[in-house]
mmCIF file of C-alpha atoms in Angstrom:
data_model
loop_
_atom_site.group_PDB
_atom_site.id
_atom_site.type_symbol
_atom_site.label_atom_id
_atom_site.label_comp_id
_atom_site.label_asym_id
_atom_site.label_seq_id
_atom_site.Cartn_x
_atom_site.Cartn_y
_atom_site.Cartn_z
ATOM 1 C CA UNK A 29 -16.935 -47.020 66.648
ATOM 2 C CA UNK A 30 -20.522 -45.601 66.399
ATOM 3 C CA UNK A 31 -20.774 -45.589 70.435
ATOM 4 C CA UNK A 32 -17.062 -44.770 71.202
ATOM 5 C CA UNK A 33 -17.476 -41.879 68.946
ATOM 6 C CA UNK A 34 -20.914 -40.733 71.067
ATOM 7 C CA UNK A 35 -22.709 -40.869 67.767
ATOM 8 C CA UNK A 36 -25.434 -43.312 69.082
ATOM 9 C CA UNK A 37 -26.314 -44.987 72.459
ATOM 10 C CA UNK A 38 -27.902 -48.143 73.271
ATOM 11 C CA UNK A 39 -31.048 -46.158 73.823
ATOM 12 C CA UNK A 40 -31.210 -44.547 70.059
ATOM 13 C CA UNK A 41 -33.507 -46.520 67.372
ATOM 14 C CA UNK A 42 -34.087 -47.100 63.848
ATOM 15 C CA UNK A 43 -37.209 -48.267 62.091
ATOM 16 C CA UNK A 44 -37.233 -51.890 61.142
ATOM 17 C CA UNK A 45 -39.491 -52.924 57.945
ATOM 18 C CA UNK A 46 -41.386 -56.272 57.120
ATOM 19 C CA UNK A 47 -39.623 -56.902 53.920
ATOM 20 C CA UNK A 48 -36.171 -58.419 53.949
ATOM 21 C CA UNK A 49 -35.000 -55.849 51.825
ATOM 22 C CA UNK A 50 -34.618 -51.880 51.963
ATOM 23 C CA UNK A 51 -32.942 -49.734 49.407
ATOM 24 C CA UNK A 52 -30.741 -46.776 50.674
ATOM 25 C CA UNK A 53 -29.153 -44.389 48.194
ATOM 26 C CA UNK A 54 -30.042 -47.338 45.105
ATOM 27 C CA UNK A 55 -28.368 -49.458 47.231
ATOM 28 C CA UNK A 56 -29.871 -52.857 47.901
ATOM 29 C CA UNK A 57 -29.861 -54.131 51.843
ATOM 30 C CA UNK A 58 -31.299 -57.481 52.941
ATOM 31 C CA UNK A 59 -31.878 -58.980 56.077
ATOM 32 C CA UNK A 60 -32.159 -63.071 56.796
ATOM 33 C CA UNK A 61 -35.186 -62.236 59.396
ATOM 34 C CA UNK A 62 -37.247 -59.609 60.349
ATOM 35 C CA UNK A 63 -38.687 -59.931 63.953
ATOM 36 C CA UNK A 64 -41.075 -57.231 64.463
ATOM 37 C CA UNK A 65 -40.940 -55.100 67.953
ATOM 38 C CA UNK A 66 -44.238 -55.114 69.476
ATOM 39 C CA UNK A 67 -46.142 -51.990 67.413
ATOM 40 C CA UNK A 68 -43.196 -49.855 67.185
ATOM 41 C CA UNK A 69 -40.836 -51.746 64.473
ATOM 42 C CA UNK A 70 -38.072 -49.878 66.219
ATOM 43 C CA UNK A 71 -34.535 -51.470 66.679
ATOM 44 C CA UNK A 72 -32.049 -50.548 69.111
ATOM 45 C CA UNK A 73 -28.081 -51.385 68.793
ATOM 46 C CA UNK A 74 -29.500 -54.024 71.169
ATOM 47 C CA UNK A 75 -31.907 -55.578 68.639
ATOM 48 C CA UNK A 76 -29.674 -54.736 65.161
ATOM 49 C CA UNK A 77 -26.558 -57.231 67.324
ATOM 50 C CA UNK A 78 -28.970 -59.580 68.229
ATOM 51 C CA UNK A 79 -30.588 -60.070 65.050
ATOM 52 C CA UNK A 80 -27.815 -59.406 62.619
ATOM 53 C CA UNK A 81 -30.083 -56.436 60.807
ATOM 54 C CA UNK A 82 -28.400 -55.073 58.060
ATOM 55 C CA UNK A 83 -31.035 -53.122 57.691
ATOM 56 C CA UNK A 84 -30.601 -51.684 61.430
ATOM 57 C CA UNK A 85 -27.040 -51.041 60.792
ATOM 58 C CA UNK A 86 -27.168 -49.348 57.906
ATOM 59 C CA UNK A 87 -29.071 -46.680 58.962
ATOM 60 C CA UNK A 88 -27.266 -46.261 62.546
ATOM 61 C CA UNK A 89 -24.421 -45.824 60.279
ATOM 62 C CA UNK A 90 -25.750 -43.588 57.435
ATOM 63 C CA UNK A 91 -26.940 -41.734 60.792
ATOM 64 C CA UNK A 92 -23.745 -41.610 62.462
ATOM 65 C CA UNK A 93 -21.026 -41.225 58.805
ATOM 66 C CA UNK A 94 -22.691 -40.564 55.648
ATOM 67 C CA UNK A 95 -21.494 -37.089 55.607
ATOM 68 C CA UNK A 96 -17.784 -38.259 56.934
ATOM 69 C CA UNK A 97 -17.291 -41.614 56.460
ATOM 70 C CA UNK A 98 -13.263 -41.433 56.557
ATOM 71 C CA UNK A 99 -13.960 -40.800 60.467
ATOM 72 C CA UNK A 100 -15.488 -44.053 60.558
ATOM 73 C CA UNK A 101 -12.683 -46.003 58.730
ATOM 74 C CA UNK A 102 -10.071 -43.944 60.571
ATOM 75 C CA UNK A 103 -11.804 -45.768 64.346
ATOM 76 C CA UNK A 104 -11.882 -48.661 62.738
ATOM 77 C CA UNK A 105 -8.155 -48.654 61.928
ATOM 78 C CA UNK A 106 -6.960 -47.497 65.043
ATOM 79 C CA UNK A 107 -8.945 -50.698 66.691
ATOM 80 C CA UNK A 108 -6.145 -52.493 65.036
ATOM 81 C CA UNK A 109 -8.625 -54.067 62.231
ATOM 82 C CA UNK A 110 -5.963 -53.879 59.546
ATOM 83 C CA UNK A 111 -2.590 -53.700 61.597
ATOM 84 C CA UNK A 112 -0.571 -56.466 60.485
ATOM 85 C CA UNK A 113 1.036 -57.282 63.721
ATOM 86 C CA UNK A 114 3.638 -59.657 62.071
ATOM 87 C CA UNK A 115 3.644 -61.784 64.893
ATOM 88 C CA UNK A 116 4.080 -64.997 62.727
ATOM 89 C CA UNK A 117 5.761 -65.608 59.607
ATOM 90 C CA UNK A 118 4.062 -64.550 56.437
ATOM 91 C CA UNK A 119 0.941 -63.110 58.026
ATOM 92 C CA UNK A 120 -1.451 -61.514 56.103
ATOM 93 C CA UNK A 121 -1.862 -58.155 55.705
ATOM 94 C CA UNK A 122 -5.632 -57.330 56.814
ATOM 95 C CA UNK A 123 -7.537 -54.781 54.232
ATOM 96 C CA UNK A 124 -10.336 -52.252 54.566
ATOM 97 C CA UNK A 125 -11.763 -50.092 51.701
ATOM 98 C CA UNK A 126 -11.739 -46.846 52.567
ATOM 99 C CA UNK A 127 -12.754 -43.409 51.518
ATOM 100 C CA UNK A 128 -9.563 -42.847 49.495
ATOM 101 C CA UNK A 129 -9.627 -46.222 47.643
ATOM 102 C CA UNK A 130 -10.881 -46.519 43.961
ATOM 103 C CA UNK A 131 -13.350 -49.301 45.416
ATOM 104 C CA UNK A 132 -14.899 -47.129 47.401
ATOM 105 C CA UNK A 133 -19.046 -46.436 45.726
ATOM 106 C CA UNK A 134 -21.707 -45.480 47.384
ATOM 107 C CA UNK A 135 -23.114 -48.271 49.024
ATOM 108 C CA UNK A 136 -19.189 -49.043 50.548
ATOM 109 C CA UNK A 137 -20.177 -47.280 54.128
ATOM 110 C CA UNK A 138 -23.442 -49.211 54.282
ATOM 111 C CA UNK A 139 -21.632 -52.791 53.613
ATOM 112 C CA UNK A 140 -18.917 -51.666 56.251
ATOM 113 C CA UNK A 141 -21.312 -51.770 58.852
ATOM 114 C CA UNK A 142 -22.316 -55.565 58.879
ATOM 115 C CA UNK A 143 -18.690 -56.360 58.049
ATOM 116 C CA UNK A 144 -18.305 -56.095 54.057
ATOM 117 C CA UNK A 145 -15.388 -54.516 52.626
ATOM 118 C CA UNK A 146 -13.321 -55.639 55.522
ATOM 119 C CA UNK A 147 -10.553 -58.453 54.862
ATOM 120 C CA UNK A 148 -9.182 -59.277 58.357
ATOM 121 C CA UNK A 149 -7.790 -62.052 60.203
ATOM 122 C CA UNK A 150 -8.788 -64.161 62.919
ATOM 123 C CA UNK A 151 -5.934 -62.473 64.917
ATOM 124 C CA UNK A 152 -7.093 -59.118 64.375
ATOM 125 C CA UNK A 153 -10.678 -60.089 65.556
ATOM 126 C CA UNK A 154 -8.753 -61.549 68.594
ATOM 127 C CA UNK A 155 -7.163 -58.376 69.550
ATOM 128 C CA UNK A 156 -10.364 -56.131 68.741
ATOM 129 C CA UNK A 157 -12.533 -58.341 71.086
ATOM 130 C CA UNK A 158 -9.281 -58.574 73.583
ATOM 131 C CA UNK A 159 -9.800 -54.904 73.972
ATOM 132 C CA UNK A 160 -13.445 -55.034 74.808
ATOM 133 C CA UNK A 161 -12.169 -57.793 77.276
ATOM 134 C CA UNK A 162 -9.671 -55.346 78.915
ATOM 135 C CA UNK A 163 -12.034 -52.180 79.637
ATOM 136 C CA UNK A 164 -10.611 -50.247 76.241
ATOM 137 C CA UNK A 165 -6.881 -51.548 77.122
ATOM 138 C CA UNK A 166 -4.756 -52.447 74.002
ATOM 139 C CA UNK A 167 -2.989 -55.337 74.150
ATOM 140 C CA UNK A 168 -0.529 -56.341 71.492
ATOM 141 C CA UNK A 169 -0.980 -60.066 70.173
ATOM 142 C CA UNK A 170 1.431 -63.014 71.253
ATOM 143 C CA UNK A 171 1.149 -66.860 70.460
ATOM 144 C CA UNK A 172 3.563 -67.608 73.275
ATOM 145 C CA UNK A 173 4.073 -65.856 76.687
ATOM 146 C CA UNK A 174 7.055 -67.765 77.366
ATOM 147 C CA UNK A 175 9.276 -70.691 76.145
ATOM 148 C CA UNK A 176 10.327 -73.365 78.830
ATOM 149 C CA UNK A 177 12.723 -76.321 79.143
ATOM 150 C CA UNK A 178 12.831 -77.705 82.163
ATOM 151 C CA UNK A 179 10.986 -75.608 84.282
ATOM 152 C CA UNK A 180 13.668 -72.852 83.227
ATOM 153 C CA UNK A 181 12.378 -70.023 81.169
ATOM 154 C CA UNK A 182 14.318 -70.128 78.000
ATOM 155 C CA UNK A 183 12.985 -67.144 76.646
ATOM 156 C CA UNK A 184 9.704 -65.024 77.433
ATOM 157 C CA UNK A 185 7.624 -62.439 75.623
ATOM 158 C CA UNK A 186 6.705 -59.612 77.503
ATOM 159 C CA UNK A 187 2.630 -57.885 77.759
ATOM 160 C CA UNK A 188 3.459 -55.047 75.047
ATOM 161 C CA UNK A 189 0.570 -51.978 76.040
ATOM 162 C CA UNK A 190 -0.256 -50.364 72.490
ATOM 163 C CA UNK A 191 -2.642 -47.861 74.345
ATOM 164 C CA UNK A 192 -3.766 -48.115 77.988
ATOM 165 C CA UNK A 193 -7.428 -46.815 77.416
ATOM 166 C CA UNK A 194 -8.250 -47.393 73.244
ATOM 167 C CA UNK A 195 -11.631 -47.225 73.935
ATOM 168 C CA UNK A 196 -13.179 -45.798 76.917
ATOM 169 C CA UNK A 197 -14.419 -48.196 79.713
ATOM 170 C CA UNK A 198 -18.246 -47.148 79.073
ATOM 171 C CA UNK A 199 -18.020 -47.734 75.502
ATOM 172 C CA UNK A 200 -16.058 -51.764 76.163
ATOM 173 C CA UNK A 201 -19.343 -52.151 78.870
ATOM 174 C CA UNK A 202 -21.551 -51.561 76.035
ATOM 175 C CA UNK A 203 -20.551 -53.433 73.629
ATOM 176 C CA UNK A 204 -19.660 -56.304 76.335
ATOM 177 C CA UNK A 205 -23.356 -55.928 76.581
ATOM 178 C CA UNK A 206 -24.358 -56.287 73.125
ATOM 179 C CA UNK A 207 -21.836 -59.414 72.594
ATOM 180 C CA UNK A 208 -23.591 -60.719 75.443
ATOM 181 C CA UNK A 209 -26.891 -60.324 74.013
ATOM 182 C CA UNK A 210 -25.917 -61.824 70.581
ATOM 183 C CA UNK A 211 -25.847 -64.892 72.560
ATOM 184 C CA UNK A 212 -28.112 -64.667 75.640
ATOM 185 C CA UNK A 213 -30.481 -61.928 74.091
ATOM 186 C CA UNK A 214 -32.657 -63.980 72.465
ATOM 187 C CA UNK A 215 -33.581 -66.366 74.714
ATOM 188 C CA UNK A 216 -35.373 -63.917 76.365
ATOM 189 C CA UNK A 217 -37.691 -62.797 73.812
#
């Protein structure tokens, strides 16, 4: 959302601190690891992926939302994060807190950026990463592209297009990027 919405590149930084934890607004936020960066401390969206900084998100965030935080939840939902696609029986019905809802407290927009406060399902996280996949294309979800008995198709479930370009291609390049880091990045190191 953050890079979508041009509110930071992969170039921007935050500083990074030795302690696992960091208080924002009161708000306690801890980190597993700190791995410092040479004699800056500075962590890129590169480095806050790779490392799983809560610390690094948070501010990125507070950086990007704090004054409007319903424009963050708003991209979020139109990724399809709490669309309940209803594409088997009895799915659950994915949940975000949001601006508007009494659960929403100060520290809500700091745990939404590591991935608290979100109650999603594996198919949701499917079709987010399925849009990354397809340059910013959004695909809806299917289990089954086609039923067939006897080499005859019986019945077949069309590619539904929700949006042809969700996200732009840059911003799917990017974050292909820092996915691929998560995993490759730190080998490097």
């Amino acid at each position: 959302a953050m890079i979508e919405d041009k509110r930071i590149t992969l170039s921007d930084s935050v500083t990074v601190y030795r302690g696992k934890v960091k208080y924002f607004d009161k708000h306690k936020v801890s980190d597993e690891m700190y791995r410092g960066m040479g004699e800056t401390n500075l962590y890129s969206p590169r480095e806050a992926m790779m490392y799983s900084s809560n610390i690094a998100l948070t501010q990125f965030i507070r950086r990007s939302y704090l004054k409007e935080p319903e424009t963050y939840t708003n991209l979020l939902k139109s990724f399809g994060i709490t669309e309940n696609y209803k594409v088997i029986a009895d799915e659950v019905s994915p949940y975000m807190t949001t601006p508007d809802n009494k659960g929403w407290g100060r520290s809500t927009l700091h745990t939404l950026s590591y991935g608290y406060g979100i109650a999603t399902t594996a198919l949701n996280m499917v079709t987010f990463y399925n849009i990354i996949a397809n340059d910013g294309k959004y695909i809806k979800p299917r289990l089954v592209k086609a039923i067939i008995e006897n080499g005859k198709v019986i019945e077949s479930f069309p590619t539904i297009v929700l949006d042809d370009q969700l996200v732009s291609k840059e911003t799917a390049d990017d974050v292909t990027y820092l996915l691929t880091e998560v995993v490759q990045g730190t080998n490097k190191i």
